[in-house]
C-alpha atoms as a printed R data frame, in Angstrom:
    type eleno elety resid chain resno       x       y       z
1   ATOM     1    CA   UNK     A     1   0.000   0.000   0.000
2   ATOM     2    CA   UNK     A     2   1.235   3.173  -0.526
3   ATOM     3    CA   UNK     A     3  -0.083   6.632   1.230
4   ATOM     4    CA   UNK     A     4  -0.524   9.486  -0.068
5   ATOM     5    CA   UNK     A     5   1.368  12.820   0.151
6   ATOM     6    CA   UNK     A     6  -0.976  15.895   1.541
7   ATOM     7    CA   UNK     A     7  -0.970  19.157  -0.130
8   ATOM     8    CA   UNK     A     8  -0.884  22.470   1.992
9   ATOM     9    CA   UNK     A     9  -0.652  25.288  -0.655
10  ATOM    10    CA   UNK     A    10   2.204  24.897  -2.553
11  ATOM    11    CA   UNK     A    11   4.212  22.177  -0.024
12  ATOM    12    CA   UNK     A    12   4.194  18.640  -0.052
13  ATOM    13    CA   UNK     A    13   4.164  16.704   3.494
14  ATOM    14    CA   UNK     A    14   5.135  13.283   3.190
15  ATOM    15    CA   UNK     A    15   2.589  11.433   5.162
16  ATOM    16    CA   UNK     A    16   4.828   7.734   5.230
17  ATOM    17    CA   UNK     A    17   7.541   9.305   6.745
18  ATOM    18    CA   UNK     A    18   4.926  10.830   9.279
19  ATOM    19    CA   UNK     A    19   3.134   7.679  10.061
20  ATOM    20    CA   UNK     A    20   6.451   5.633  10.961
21  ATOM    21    CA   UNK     A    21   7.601   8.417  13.167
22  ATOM    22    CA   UNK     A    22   4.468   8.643  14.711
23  ATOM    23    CA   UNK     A    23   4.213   4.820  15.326
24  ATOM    24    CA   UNK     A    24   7.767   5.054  16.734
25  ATOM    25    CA   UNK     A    25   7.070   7.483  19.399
26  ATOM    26    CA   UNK     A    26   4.070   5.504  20.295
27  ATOM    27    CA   UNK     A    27   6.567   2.531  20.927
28  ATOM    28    CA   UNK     A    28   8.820   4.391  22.759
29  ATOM    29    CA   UNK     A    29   5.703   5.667  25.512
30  ATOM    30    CA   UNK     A    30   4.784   1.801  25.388
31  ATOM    31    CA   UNK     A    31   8.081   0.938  26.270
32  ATOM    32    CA   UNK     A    32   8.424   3.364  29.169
33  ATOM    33    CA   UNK     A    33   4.504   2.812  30.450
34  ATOM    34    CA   UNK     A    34   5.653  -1.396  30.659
35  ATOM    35    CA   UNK     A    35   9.239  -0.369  32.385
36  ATOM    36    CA   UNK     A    36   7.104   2.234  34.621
37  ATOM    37    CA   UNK     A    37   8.420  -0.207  37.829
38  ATOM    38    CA   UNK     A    38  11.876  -0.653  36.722
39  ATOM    39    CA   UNK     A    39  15.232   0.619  37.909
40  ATOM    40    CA   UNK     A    40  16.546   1.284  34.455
41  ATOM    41    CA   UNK     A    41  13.444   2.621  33.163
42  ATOM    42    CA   UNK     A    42  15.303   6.359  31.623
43  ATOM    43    CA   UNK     A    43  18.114   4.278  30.473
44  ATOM    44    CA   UNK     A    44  15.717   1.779  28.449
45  ATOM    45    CA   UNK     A    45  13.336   4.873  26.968
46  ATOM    46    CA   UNK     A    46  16.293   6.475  25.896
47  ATOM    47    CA   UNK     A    47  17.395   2.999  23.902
48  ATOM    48    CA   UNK     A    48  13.421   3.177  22.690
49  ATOM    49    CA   UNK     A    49  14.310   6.685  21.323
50  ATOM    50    CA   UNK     A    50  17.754   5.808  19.741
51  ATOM    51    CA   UNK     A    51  15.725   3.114  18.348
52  ATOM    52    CA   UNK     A    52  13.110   4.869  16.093
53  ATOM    53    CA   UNK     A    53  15.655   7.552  14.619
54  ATOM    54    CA   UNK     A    54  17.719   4.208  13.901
55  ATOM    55    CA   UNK     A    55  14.909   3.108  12.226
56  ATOM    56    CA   UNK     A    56  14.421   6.097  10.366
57  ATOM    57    CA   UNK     A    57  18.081   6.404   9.204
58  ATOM    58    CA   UNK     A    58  18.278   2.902   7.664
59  ATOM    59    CA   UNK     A    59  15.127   3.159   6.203
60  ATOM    60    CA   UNK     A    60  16.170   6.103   4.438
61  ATOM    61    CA   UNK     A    61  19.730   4.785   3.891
62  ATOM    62    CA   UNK     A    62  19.009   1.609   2.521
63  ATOM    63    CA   UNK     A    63  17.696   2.825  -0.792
64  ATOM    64    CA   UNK     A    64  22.082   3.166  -1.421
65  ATOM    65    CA   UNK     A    65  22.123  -0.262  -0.817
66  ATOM    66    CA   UNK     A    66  19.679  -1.344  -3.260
67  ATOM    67    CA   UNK     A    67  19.947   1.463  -5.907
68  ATOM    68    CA   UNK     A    68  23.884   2.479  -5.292
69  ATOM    69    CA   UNK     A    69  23.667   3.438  -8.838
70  ATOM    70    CA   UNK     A    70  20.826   5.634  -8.873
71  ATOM    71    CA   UNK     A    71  21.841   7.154  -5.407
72  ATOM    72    CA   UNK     A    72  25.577   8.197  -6.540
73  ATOM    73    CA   UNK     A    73  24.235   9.888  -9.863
74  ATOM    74    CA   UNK     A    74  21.676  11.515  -7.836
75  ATOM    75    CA   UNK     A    75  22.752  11.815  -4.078
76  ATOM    76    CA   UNK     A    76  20.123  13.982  -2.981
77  ATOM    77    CA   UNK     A    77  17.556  11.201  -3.757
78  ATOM    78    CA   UNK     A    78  18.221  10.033  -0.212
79  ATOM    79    CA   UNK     A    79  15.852  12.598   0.991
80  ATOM    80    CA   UNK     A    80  12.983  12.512  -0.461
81  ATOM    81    CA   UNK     A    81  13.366   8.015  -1.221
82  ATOM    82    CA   UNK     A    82  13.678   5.074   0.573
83  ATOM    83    CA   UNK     A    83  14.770   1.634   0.818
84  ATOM    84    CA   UNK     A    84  10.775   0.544  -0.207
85  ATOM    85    CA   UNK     A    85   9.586  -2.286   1.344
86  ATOM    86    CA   UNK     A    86  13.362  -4.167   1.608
87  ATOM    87    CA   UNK     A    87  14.346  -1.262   3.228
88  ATOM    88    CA   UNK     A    88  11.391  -1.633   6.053
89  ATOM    89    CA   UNK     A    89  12.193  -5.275   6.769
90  ATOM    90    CA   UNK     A    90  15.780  -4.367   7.313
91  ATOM    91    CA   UNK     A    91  15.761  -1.151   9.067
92  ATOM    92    CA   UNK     A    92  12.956  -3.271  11.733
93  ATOM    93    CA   UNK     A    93  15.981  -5.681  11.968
94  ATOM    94    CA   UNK     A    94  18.472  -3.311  12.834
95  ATOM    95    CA   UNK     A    95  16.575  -1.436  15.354
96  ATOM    96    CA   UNK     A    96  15.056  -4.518  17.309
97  ATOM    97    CA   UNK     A    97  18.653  -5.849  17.147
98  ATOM    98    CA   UNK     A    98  19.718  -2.492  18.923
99  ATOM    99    CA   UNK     A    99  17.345  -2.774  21.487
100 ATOM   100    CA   UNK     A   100  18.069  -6.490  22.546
101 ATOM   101    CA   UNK     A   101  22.109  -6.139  22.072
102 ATOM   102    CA   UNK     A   102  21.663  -2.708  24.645
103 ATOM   103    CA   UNK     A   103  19.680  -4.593  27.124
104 ATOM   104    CA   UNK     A   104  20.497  -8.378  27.036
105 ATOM   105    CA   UNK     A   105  23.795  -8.196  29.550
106 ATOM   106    CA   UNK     A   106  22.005  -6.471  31.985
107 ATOM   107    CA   UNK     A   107  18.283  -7.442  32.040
108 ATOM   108    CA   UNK     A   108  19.021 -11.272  30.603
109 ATOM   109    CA   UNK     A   109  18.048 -12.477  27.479
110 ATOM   110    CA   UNK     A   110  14.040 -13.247  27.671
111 ATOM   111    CA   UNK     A   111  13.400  -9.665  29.321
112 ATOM   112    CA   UNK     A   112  15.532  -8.394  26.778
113 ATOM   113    CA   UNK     A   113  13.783  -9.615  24.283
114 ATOM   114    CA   UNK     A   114  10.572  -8.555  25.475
115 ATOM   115    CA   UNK     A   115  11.450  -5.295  25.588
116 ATOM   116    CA   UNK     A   116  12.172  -5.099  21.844
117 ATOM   117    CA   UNK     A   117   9.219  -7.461  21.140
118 ATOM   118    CA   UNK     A   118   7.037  -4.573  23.047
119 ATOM   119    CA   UNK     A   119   8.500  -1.647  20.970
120 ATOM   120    CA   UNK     A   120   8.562  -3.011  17.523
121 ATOM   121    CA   UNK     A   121   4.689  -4.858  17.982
122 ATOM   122    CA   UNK     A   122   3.651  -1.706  19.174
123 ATOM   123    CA   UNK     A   123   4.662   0.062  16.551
124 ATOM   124    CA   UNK     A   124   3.746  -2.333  13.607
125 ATOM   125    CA   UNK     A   125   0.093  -1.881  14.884
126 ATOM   126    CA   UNK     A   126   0.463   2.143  15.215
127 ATOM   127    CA   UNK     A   127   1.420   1.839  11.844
128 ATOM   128    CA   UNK     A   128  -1.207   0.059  10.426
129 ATOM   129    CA   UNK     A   129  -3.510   2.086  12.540
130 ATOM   130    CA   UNK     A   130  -1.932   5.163  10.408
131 ATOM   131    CA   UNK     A   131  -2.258   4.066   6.842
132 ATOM   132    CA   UNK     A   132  -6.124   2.703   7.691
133 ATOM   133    CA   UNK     A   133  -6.320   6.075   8.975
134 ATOM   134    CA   UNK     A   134  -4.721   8.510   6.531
135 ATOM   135    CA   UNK     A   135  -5.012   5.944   2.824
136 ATOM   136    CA   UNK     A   136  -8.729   7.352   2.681
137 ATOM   137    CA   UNK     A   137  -6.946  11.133   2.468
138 ATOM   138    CA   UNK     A   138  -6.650  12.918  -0.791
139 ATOM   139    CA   UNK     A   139  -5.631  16.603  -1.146
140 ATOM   140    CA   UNK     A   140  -8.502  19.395  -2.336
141 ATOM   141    CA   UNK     A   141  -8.377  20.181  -5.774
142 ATOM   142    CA   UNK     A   142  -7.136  18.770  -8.922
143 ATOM   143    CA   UNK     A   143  -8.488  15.457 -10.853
144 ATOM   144    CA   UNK     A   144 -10.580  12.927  -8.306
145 ATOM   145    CA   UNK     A   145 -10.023   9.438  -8.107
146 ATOM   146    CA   UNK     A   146 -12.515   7.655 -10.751
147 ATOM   147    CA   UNK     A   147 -12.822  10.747 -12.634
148 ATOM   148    CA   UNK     A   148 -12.692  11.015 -16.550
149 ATOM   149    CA   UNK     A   149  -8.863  12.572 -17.323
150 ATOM   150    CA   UNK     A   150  -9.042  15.276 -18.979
151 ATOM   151    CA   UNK     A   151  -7.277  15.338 -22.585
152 ATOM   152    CA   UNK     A   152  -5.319  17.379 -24.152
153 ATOM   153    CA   UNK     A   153  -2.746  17.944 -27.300
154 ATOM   154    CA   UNK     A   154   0.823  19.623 -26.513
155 ATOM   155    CA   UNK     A   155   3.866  18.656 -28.358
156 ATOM   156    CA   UNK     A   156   6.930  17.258 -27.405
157 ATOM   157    CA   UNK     A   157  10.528  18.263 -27.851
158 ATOM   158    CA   UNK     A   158  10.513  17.678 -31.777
159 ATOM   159    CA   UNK     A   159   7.470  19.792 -31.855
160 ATOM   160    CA   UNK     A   160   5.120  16.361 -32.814
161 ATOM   161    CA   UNK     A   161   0.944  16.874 -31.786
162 ATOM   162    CA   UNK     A   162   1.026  14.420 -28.926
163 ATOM   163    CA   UNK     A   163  -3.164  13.279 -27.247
164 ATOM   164    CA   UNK     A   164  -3.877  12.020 -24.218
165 ATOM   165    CA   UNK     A   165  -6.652  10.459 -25.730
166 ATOM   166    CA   UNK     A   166  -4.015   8.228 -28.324
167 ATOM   167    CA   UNK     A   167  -3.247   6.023 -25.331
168 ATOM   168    CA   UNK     A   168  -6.458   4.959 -24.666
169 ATOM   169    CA   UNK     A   169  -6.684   1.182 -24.149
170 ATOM   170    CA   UNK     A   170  -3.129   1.351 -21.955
171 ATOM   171    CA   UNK     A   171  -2.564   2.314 -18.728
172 ATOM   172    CA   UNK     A   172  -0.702   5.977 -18.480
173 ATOM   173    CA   UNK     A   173   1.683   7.123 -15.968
174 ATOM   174    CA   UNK     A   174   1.204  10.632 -16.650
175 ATOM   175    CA   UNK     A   175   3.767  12.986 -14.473
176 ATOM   176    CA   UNK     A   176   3.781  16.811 -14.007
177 ATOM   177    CA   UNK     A   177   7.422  18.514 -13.228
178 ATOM   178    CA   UNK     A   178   9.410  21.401 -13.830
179 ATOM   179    CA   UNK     A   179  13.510  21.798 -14.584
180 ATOM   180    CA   UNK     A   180  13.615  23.969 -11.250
181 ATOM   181    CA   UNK     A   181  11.948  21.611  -9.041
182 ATOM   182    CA   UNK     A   182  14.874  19.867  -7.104
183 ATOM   183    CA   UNK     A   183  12.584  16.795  -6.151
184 ATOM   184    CA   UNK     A   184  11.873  16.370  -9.919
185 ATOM   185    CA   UNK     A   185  15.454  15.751 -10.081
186 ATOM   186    CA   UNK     A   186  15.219  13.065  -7.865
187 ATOM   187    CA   UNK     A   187  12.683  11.677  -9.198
188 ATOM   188    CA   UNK     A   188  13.656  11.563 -13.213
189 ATOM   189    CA   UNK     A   189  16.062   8.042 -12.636
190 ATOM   190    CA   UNK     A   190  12.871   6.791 -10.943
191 ATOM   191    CA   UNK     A   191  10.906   7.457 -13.680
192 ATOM   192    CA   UNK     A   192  13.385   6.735 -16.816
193 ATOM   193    CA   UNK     A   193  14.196   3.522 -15.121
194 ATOM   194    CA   UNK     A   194  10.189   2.755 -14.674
195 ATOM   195    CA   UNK     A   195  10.166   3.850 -18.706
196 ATOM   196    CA   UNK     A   196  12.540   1.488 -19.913
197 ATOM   197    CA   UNK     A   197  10.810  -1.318 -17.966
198 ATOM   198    CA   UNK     A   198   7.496  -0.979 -19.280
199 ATOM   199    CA   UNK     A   199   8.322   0.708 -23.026
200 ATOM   200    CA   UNK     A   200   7.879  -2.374 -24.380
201 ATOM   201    CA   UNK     A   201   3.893  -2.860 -22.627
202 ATOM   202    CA   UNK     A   202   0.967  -1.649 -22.576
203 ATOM   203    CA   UNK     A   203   1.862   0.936 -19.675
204 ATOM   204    CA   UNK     A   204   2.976   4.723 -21.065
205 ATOM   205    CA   UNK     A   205   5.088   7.202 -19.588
206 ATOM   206    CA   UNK     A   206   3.874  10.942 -20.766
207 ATOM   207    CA   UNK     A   207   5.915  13.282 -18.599
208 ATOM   208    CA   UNK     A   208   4.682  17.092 -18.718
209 ATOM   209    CA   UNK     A   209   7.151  19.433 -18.286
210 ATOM   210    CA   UNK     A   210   5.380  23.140 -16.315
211 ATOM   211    CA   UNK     A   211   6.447  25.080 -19.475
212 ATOM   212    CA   UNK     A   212   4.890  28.364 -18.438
213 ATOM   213    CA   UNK     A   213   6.795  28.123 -15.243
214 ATOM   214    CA   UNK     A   214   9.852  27.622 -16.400
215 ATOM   215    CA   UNK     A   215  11.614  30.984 -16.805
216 ATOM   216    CA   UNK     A   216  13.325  29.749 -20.256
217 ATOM   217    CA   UNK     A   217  11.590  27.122 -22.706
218 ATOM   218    CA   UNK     A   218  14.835  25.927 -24.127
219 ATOM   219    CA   UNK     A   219  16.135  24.661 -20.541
220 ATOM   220    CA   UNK     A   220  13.677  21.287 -20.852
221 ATOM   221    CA   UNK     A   221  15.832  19.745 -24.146
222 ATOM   222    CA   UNK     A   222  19.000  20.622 -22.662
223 ATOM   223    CA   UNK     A   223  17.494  19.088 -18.861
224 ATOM   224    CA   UNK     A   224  16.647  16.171 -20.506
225 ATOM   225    CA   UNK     A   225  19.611  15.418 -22.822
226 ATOM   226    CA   UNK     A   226  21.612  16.028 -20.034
227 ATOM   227    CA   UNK     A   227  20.366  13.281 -18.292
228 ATOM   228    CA   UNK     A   228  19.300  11.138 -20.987
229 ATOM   229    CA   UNK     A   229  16.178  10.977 -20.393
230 ATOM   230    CA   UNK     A   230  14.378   9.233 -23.229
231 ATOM   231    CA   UNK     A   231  10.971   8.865 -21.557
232 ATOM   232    CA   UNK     A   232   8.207  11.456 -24.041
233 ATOM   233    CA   UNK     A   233   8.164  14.521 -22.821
234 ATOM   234    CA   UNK     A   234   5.816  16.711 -23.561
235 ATOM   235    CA   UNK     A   235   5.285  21.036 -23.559
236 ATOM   236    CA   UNK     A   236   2.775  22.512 -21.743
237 ATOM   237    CA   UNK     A   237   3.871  26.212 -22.933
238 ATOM   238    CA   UNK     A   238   0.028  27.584 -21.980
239 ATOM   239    CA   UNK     A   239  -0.575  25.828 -18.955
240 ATOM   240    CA   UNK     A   240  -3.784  23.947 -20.218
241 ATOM   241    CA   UNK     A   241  -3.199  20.797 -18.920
242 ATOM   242    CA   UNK     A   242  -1.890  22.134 -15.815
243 ATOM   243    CA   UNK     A   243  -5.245  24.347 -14.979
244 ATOM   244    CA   UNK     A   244  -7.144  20.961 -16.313
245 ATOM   245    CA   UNK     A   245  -5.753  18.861 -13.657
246 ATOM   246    CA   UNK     A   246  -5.351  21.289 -11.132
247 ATOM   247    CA   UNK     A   247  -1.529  21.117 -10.718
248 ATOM   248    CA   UNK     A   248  -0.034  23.383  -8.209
249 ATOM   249    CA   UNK     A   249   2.789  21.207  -6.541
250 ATOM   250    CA   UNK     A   250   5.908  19.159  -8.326
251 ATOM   251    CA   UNK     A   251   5.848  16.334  -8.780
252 ATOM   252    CA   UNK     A   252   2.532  15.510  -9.594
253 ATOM   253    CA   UNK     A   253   1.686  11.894 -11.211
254 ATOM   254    CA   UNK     A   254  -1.577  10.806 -12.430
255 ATOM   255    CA   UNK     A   255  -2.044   6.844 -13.187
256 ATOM   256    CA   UNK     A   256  -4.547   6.917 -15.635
257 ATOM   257    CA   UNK     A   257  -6.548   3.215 -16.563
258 ATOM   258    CA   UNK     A   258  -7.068   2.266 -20.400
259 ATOM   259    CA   UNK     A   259 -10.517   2.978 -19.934
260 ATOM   260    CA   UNK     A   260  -9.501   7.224 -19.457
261 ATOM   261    CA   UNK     A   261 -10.218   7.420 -15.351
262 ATOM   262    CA   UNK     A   262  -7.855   8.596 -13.219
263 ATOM   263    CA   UNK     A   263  -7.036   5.433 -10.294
264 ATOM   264    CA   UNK     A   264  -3.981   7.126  -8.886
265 ATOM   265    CA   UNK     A   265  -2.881  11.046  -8.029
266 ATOM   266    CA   UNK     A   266   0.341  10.858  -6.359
267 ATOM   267    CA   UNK     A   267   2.228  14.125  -4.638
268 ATOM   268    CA   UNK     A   268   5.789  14.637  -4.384
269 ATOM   269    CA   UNK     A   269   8.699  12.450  -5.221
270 ATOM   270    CA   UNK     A   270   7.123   8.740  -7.149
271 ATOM   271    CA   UNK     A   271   9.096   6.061  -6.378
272 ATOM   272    CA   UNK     A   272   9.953   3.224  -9.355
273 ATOM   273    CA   UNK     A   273   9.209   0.547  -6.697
274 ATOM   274    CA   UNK     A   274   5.784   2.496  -6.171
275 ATOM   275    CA   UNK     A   275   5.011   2.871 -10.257
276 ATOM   276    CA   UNK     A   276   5.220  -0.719 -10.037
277 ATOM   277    CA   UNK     A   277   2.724  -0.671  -7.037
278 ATOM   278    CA   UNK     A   278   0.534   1.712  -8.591
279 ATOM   279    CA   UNK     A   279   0.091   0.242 -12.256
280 ATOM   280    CA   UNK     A   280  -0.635  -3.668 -11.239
C-alpha cells in the first residue's frame, strides 16, 4: 500500500515518513509505560528513542544499498526516497537488534527480548492504525479518483501533436514537473528507469514538463539530454493541462486506466518501486 502525500498550498508533506515516526514514538511511551516499575526505566526509553531515529536512518539509507547506482548519480535522492519495502524489513531488523544487544547483559536475554518485542509490535500496529487512517486522504483540488482525465494535445521536444486520448486502451503514468523543481530531479532516474521497464507494454510514460513556469523554454531539451532521459516529454507552454488537472505542486503523477479514469494522483517524489505498485 502506498499513502498518499498531503498538499498544503504549494508544499508537499510526506505522510509515510509521518506515520512511521508517529508509530515510533508511540513505541517508545509503550516501552516506558511497561518499564514504569523498573530501575533502568530512563536508560531503556532512551534505547526506545535511539531506536526509532535508527529506524528512520536505515530506512532512508538503505535505498544506497539497493539502488547504489541511482543514489551516486543523484545523491540527494536520499531525501525525499527510501529503501521501499526491503528497506522496512531491514531497518525493523536493525533497530530490534539495537534494542536487545543494549539490554540483554544487563536485564538477561528473555526480558531483553521482550522489551524489543514490546516496541517493535507496538509500533507495527500504530502503523497500520496510520495508513487505515490517513489511505482514505486525498488533497482538495485537482483530478478525483474515478474521474474522466481530462485530454489534451501539446507537443513534445521535436514539436510532434502528442493526445492524451491516443493512449487509450493502456494504462498511463502521466507525471507533471518542472527543470527547477529539485525533487523532480530526484525523481527523473525513478521514472526513466520505470520507462525502460514498461516501453515495451501496454503501460505509457507521458511526462509534462510546467512550461509556463519555467523561466526559459529551451532549458527542458538541454534538462533532458543532459540526463538522458528518453521517456516522451511533452510542452505545456500555456498551462492547459496544468489548470485541467489542477496542478499546483511538483511532482505531480496521475495513473490513468485504459478505460480514461484517473485510479492514482500521487504528490511529491514517485518512487519506481511504487510505479510498479501503482500500475498492477
Amino acid at each position: 500500500m502506498t499513502l498518499p502525500n498531503l498538499q498544503l498550498g504549494s508544499t508537499v508533506l510526506n505522510i509515510e515518513l509521518l506515520v512511521y515516526l508517529l508509530a515510533g514514538i508511540v513505541g517508545v511511551y509503550a516501552v516506558r509505560y511497561r518499564q514504569r516499575r523498573h530501575p533502568e526505566r530512563e536508560r531503556q526509553t532512551g534505547d526506545a528513542w535511539n531506536a526509532v531515529f535508527l529506524w528512520l536512518l536505515v530506512w532512508k539509507g538503505s535505498l544506497f544499498l539497493f539502488d547504489p547506482a541511482g543514489v551516486i548519480a543523484q545523491p540527494m535522492s536520499l531525501l525525499f526516497f527510501s529503501g521501499g519495502t526491503w528497506g522496512i524489513g531491514l531497518a525493523s531488523v536493525v533497530a530490534l537488534a539495537y534494542l536487545f544487544l543494549r539490554n540483554y547483559r544487563r536485564v538477561g536475554n528473555r526480558e531483553a527480548v521482550k522489551l524489543a518485542a514490546s516496541w517493535g509490535a507496538v509500533m507495527l500496529v500504530a502503523t497500520m492504525v496510520g495508513y487505515t487512517a490517513l489511505s482514505p486522504i486525498q488533497s482538495k483540488g485537482g483530478v478525483r479518483i474515478d474521474q474522466a482525465a481530462p485530454d489534451f494535445e501539446l507537443t513534445d521536444l521535436n514539436g510532434e501533436a502528442v493526445r492524451l486520448s491516443d493512449f487509450q486502451g493502456r494504462t498511463v503514468v502521466l507525471n507533471f514537473w518542472a527543470t527547477w523543481c529539485r525533487v523532480c530531479m530526484a525523481e527523473m532516474p525513478h521514472v526513466e528507469k520505470f520507462y525502460q521497464e514498461h516501453k515495451d507494454s501496454d503501460v505509457v510514460v507521458l511526462s509534462v514538463n510546467a512550461t509556463t513556469q519555467e523561466s526559459n523554454p529551451g532549458l527542458v531539451k538541454e534538462y533532458a539530454d543532459k540526463r538522458e532521459l528518453s521517456f516522451p516529454i511533452v510542452m505545456d507552454d500555456r498551462g492547459e493541462a496544468l489548470g485541467s488537472y489542477g496542478v499546483t505542486a511538483y511532482p505531480t503523477t496521475y495513473v490513468i486506466d485504459p478505460s480514461g479514469i484517473v485510479k492514482g494522483r500521487y504528490l511529491g517524489a514517485f518512487s519506481y518501486e511504487n510505479m510498479r505498485k501503482a500500475v498492477r
